Short mmCIF file of N, CA and C in Angstrom, two decimals:
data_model
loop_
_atom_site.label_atom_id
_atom_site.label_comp_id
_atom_site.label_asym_id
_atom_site.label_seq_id
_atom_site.Cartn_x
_atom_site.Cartn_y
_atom_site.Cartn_z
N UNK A 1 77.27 47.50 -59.10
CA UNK A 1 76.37 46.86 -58.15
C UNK A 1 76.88 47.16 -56.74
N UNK A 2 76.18 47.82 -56.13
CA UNK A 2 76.27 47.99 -54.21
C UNK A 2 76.59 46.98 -53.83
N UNK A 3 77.23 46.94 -52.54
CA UNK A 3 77.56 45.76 -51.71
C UNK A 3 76.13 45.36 -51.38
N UNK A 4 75.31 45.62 -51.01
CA UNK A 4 73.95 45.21 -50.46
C UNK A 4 73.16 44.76 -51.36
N UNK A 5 73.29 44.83 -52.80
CA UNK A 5 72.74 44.26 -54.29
C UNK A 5 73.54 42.70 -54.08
N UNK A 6 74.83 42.75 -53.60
CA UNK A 6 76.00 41.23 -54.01
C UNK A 6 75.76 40.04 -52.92
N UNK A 7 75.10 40.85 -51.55
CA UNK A 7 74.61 40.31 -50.64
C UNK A 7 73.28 39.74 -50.73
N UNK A 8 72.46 40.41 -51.57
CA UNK A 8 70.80 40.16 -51.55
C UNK A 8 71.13 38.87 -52.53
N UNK A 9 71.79 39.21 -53.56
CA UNK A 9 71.92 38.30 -54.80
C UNK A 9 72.35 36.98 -54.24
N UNK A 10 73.23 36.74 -53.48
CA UNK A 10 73.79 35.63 -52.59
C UNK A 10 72.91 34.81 -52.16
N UNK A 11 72.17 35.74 -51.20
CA UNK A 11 71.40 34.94 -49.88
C UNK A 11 70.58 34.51 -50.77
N UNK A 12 69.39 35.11 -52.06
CA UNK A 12 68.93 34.44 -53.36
C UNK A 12 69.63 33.06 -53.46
N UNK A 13 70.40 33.08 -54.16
CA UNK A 13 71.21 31.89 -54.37
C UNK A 13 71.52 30.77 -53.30
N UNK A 14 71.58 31.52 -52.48
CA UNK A 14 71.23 30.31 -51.26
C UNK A 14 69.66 29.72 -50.77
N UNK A 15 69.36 30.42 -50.75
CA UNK A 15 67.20 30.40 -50.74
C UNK A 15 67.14 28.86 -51.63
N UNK A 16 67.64 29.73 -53.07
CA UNK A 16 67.30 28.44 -54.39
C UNK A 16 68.45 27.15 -53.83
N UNK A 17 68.38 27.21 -54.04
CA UNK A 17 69.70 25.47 -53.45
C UNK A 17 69.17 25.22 -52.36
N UNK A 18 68.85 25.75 -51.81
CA UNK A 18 67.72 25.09 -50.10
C UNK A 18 66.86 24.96 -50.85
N UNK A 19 65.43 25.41 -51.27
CA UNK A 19 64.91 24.81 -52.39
C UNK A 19 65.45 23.68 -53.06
N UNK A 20 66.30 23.54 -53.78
CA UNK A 20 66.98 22.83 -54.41
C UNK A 20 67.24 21.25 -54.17
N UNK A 21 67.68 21.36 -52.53
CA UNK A 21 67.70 20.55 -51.43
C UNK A 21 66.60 19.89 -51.25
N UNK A 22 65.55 20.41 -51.12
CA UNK A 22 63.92 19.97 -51.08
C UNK A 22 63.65 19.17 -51.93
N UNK A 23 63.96 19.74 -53.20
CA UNK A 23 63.53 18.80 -54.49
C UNK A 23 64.31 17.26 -54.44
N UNK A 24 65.48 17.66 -54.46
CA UNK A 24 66.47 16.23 -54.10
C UNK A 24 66.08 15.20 -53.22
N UNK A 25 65.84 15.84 -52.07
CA UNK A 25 65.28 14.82 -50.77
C UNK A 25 63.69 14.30 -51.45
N UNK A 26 62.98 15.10 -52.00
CA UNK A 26 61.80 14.36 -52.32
C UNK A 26 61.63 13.95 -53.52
N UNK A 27 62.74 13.82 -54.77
CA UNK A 27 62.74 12.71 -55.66
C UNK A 27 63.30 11.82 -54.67
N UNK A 28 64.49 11.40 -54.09
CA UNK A 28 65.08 10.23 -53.52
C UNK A 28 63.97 9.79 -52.66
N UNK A 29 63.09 10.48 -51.88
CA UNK A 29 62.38 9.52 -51.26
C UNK A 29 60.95 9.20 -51.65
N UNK A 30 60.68 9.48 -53.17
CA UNK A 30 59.76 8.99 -54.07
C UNK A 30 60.35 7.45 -54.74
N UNK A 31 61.71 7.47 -54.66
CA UNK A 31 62.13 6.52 -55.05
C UNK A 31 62.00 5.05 -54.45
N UNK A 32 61.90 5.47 -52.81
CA UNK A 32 62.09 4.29 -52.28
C UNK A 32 60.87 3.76 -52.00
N UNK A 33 60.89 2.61 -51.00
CA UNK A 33 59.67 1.95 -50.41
C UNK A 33 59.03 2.35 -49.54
N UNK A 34 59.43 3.85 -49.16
CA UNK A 34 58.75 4.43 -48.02
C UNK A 34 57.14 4.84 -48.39
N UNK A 35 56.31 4.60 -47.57
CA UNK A 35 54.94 5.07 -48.00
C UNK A 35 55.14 6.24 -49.12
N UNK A 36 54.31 6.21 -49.71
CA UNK A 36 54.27 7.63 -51.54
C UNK A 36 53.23 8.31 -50.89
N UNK A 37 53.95 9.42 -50.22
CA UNK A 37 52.50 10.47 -50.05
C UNK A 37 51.94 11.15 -50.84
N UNK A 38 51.02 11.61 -51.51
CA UNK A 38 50.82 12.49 -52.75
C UNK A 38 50.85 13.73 -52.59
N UNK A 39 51.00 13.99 -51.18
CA UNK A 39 51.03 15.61 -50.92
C UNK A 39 52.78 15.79 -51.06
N UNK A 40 53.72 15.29 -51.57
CA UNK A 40 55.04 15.14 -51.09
C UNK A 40 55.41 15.51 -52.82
N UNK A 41 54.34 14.75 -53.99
CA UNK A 41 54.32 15.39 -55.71
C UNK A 41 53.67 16.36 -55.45
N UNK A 42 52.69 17.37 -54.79
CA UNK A 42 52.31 18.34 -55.09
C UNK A 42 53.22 19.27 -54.36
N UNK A 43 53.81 19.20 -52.80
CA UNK A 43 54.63 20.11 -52.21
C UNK A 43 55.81 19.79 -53.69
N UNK A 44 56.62 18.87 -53.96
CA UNK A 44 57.51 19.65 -54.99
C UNK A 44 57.09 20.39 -56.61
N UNK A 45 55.62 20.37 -56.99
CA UNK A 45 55.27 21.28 -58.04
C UNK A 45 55.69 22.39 -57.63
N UNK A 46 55.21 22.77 -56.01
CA UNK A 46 54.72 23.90 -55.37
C UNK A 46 55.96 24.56 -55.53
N UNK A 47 57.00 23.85 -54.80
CA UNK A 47 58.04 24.41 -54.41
C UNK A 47 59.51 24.71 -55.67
N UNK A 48 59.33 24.11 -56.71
CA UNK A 48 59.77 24.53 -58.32
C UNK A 48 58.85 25.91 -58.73
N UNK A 49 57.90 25.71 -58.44
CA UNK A 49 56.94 26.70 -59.40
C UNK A 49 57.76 28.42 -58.47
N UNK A 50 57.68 27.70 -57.16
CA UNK A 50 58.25 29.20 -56.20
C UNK A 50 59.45 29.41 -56.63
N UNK A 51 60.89 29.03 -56.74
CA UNK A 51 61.61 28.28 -57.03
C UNK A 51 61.75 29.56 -58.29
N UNK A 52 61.13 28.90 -59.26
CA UNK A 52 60.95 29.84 -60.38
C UNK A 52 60.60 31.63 -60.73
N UNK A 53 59.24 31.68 -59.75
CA UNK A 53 59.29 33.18 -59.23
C UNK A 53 60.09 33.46 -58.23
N UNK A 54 60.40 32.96 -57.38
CA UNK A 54 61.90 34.05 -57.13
C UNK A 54 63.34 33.77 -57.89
N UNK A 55 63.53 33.46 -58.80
CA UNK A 55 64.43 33.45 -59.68
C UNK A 55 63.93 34.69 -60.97
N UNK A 56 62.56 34.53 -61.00
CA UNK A 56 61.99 35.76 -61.83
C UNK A 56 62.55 36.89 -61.65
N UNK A 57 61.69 36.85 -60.02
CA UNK A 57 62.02 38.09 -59.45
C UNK A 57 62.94 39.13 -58.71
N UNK A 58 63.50 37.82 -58.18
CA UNK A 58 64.77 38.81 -57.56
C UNK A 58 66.23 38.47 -57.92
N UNK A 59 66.42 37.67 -59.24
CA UNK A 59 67.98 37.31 -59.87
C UNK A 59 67.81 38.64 -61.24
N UNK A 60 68.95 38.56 -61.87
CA UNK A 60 69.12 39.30 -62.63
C UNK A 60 69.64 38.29 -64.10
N UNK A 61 68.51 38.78 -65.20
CA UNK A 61 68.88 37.40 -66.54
C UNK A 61 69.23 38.25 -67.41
N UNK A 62 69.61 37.63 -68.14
CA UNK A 62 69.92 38.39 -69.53
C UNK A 62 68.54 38.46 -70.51
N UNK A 63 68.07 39.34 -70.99
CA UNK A 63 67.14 38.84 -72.40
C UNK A 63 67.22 37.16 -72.91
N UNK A 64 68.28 37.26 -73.41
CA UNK A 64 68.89 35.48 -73.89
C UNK A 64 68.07 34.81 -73.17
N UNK A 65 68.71 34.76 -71.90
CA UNK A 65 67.67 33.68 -70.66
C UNK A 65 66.29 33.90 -70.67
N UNK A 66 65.92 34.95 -71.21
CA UNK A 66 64.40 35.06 -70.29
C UNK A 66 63.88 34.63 -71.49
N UNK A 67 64.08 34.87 -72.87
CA UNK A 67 63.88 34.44 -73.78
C UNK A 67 63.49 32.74 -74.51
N UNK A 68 65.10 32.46 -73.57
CA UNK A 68 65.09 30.65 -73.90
C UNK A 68 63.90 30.24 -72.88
N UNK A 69 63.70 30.44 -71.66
CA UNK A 69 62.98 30.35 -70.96
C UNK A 69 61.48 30.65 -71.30
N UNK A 70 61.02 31.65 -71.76
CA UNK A 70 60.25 31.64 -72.33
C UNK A 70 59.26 30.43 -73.37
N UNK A 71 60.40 30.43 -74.69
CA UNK A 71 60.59 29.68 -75.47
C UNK A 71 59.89 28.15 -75.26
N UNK A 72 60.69 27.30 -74.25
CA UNK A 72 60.54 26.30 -73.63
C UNK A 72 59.62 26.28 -72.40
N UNK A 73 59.08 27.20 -72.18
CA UNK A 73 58.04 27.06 -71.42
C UNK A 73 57.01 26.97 -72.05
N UNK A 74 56.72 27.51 -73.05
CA UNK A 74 56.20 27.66 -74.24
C UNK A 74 56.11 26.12 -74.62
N UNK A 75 56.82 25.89 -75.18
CA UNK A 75 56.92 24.55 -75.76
C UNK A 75 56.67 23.12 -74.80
N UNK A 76 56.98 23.33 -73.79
CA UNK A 76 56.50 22.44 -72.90
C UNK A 76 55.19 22.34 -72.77
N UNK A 77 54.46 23.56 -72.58
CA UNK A 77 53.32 23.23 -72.05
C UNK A 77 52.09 23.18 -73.11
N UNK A 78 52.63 23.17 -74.74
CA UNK A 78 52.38 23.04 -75.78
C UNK A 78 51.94 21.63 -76.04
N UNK A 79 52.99 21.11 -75.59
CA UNK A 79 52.71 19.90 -75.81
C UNK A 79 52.25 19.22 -74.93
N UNK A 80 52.07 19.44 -73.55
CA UNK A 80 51.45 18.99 -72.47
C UNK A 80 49.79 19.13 -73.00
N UNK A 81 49.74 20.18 -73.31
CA UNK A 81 48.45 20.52 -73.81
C UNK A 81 47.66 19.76 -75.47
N UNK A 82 48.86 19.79 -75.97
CA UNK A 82 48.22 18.97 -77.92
C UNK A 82 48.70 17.28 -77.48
N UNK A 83 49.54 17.12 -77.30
CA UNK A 83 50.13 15.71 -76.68
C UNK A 83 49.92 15.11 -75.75
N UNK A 84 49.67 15.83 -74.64
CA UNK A 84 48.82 15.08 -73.59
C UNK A 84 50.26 14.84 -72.62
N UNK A 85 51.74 15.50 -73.06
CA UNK A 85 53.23 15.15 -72.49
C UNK A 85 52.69 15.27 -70.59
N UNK A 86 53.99 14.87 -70.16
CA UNK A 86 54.10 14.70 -68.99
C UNK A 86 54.24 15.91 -68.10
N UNK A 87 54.11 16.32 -67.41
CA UNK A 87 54.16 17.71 -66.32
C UNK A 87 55.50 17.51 -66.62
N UNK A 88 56.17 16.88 -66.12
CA UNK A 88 57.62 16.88 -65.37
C UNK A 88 58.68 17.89 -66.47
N UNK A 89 58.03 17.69 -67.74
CA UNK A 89 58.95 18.80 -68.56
C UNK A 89 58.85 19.85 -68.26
N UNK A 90 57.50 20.74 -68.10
CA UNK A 90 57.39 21.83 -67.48
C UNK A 90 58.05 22.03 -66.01
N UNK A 91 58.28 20.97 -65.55
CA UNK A 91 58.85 21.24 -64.37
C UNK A 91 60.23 21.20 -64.24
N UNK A 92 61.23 20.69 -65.14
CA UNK A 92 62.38 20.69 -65.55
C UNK A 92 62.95 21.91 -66.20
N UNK A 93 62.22 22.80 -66.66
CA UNK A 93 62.41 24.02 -67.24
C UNK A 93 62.35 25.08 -66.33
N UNK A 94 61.40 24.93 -65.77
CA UNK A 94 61.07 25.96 -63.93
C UNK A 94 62.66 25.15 -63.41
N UNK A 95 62.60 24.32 -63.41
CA UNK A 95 64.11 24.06 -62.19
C UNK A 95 65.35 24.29 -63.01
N UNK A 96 65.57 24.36 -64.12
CA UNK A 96 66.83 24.88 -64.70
C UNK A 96 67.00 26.43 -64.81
N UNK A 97 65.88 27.30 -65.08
CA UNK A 97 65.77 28.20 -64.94
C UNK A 97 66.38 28.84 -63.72
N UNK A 98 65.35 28.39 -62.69
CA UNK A 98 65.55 29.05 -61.41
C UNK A 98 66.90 28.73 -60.65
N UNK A 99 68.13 27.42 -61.31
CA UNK A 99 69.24 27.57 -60.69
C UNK A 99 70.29 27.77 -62.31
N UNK A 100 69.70 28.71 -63.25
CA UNK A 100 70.71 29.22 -64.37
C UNK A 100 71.42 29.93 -63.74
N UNK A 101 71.69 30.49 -62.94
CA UNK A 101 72.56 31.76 -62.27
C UNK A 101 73.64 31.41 -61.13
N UNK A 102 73.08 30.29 -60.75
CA UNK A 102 73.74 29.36 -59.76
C UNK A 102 74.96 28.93 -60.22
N UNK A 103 75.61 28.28 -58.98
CA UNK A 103 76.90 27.55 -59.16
C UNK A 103 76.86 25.84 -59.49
N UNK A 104 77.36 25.71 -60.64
CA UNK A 104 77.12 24.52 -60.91
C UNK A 104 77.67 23.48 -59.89
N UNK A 105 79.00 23.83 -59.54
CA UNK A 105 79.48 22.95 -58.01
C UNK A 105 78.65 23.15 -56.74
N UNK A 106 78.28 23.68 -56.75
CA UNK A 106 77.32 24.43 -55.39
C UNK A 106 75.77 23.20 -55.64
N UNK A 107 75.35 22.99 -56.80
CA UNK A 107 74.44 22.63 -57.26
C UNK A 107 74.73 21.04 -56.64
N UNK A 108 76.14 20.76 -57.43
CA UNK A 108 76.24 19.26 -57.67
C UNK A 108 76.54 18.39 -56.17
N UNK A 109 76.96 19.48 -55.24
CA UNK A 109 77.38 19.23 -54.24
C UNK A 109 75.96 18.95 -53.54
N UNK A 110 75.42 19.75 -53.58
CA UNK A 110 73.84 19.56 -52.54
C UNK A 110 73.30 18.36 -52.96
N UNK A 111 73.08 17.96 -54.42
CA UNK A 111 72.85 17.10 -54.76
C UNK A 111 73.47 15.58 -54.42
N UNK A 112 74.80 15.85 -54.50
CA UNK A 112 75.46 14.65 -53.64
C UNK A 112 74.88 14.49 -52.13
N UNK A 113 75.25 15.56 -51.40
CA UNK A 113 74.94 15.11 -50.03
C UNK A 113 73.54 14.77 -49.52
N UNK A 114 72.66 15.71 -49.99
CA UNK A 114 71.64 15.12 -49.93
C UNK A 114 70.98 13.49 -50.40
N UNK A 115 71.39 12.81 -51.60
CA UNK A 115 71.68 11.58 -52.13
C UNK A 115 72.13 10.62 -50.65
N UNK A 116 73.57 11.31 -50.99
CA UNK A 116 73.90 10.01 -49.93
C UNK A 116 73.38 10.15 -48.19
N UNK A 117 72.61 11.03 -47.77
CA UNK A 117 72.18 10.91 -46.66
C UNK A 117 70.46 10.35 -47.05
N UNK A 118 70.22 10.64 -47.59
CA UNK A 118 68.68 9.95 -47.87
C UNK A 118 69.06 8.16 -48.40
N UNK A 119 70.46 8.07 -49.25
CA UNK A 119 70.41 6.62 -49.32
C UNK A 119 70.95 6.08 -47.80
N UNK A 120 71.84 6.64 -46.87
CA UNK A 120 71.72 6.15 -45.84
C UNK A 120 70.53 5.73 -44.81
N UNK A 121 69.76 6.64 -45.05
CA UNK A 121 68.45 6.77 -44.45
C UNK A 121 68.22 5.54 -44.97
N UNK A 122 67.67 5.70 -46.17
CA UNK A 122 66.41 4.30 -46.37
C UNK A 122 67.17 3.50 -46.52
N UNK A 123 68.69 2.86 -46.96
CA UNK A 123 69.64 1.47 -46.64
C UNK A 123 69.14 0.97 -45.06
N UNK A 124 69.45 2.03 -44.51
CA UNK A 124 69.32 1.56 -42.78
C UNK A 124 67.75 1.25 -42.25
N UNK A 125 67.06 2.01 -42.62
CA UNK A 125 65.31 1.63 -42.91
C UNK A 125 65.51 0.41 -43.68
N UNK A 126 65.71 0.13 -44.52
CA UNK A 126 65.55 -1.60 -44.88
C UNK A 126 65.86 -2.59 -44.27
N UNK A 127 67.29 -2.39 -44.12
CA UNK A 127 68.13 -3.25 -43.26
C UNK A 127 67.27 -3.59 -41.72
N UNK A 128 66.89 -2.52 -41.01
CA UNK A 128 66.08 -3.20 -39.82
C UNK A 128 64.55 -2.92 -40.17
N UNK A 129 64.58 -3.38 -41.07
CA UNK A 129 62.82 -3.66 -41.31
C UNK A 129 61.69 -2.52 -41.35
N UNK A 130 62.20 -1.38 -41.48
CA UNK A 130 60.99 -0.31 -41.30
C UNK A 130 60.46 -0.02 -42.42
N UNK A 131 61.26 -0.38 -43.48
CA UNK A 131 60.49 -0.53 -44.92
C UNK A 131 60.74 -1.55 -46.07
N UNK A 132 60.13 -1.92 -46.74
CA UNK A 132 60.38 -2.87 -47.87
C UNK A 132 61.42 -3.09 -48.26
N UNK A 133 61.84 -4.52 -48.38
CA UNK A 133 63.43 -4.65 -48.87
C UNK A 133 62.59 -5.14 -50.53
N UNK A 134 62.45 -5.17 -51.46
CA UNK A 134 62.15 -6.34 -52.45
C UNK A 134 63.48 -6.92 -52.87
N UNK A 135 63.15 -8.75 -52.79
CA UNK A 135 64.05 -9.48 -53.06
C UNK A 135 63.36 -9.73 -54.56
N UNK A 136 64.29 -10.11 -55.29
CA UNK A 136 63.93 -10.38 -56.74
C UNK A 136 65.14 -11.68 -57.49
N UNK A 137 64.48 -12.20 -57.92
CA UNK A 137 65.39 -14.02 -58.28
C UNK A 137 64.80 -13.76 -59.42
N UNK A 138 66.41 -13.84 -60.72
CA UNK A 138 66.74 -13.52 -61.63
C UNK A 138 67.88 -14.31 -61.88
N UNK A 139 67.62 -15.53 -63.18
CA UNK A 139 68.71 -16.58 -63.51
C UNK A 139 69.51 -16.98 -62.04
N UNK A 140 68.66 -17.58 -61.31
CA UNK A 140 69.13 -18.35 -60.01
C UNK A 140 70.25 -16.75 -59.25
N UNK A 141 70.37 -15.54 -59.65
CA UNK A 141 70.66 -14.66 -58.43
C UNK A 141 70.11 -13.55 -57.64
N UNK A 142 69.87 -13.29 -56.43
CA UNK A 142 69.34 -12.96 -55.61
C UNK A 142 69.60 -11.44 -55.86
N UNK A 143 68.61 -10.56 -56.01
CA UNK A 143 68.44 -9.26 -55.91
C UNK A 143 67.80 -8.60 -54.75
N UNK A 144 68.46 -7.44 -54.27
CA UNK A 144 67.60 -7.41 -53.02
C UNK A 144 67.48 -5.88 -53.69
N UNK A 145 66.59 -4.96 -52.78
CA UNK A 145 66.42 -3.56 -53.81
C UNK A 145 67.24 -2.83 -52.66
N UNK A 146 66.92 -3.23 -51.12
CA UNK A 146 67.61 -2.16 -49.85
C UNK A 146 66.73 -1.04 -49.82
N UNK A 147 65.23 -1.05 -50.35
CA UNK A 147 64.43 -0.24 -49.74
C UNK A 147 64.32 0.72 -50.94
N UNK A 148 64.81 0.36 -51.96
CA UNK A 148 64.43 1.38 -53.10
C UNK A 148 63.84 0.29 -54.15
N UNK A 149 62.73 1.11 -54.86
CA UNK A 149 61.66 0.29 -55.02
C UNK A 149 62.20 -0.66 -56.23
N UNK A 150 63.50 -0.50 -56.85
CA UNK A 150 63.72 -1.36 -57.68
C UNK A 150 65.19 -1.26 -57.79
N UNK A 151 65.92 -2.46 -58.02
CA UNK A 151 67.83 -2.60 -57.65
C UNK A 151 68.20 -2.05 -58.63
N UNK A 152 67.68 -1.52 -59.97
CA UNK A 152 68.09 -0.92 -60.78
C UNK A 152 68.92 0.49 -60.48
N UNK A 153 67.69 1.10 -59.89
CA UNK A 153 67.80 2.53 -59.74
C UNK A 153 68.59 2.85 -58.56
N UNK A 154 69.18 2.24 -57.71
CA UNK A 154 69.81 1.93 -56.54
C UNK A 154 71.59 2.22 -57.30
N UNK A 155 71.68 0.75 -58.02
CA UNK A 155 72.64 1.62 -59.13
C UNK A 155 73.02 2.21 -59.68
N UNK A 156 71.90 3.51 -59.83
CA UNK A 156 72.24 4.49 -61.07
C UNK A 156 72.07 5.08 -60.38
N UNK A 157 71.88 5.40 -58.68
CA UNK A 157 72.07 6.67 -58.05
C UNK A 157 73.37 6.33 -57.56
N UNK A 158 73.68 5.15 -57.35
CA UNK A 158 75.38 5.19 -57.21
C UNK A 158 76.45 5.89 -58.52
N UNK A 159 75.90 5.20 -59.48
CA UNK A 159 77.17 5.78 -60.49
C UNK A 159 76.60 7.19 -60.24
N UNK A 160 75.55 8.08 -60.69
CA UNK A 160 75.50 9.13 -60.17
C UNK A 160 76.73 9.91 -59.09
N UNK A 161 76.23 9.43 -58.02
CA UNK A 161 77.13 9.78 -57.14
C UNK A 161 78.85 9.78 -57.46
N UNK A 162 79.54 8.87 -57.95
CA UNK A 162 80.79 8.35 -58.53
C UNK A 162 81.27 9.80 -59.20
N UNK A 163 80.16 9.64 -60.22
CA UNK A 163 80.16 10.72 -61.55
C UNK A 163 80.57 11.82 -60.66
N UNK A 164 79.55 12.47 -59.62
CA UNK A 164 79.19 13.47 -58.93
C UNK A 164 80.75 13.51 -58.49
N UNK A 165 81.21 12.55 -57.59
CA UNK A 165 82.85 13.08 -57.08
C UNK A 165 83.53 13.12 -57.78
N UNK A 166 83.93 12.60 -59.09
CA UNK A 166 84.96 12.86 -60.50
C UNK A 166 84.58 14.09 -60.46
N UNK A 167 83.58 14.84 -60.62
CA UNK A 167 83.38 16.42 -60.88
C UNK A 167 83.57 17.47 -59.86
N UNK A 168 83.49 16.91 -59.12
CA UNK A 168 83.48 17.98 -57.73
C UNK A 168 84.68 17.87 -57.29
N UNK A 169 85.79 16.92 -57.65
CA UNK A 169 86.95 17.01 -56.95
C UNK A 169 88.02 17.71 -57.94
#
């Protein structure tokens, strides 16, 4: 492979993780209480589906990959179609695909930072009122959500995160 093949292949790999980045920031801020735009679920179909053709087109797979890929695209949309299943599988297969070639630390890292700057974002949006806090009273204790639409999931993007630095360090 040319130096100018190891370079193209790179800046690829960087393209997808900026992509990547996109997707992150707009699950986390589907999550919260910020207005739900619907153009914000169709920009991330859009931007997986791209995501996917240039991972087609300009990474290099093995048969194996293009194969499994295949396979499960196949099967996803099989059942989207006889079952009536959810998009999001098909869209989980476009996004594993298109960062198979990628660096899994490279991956987990974007994913962290992006996380914790979007939970800073909307913590601090709650906190002075620019979006929904929900309080919730449960066996006499006070739940507050901090702008994500439920205190559950607030938690499980923390351990997330936790998880995320045990691995990355």
């Amino acid at each position: 492979m040319t130096h100018s093949n190891n370079r193209l292949n790179l800046t690829i790999s960087n393209i997808l993780l900026s992509l990547y980045c996109v997707i992150v920031f707009l699950n986390i801020y589907s999550l919260s209480t910020f207005p739900q735009l619907t153009i914000f679920s169709k920009l991330r179909t859009i931007v997986l589906i791209l995501m996917a053709m240039i991972a087609l087109f300009f990474q290099k797979h093995s048969i194996y990959q293009l194969s499994i890929f295949g396979i499960l695209l196949l099967l996803t949309i099989s059942s989207k179609e006889i079952y009536n299943a959810s998009n999001e599988y098909i869209l989980i297969v476009l996004l594993v695909f298109a960062l198979s070639n990628g660096s899994p630390r490279k991956i987990l890292k974007c994913s962290t930072i992006v996380t914790i700057v979007m939970l800073l974002l909307i913590i601090a949006s709650s906190m002075l009122g620019l979006i929904d806090n929900y309080i919730y009273f449960r066996d006499g204790i006070i739940r507050e959500s901090l702008g994500i639409s439920y205190p559950t999931i607030l938690s499980a993007i923390i351990f997330f995160l936790l998880c995320a630095e045990v691995l990355i360090c």
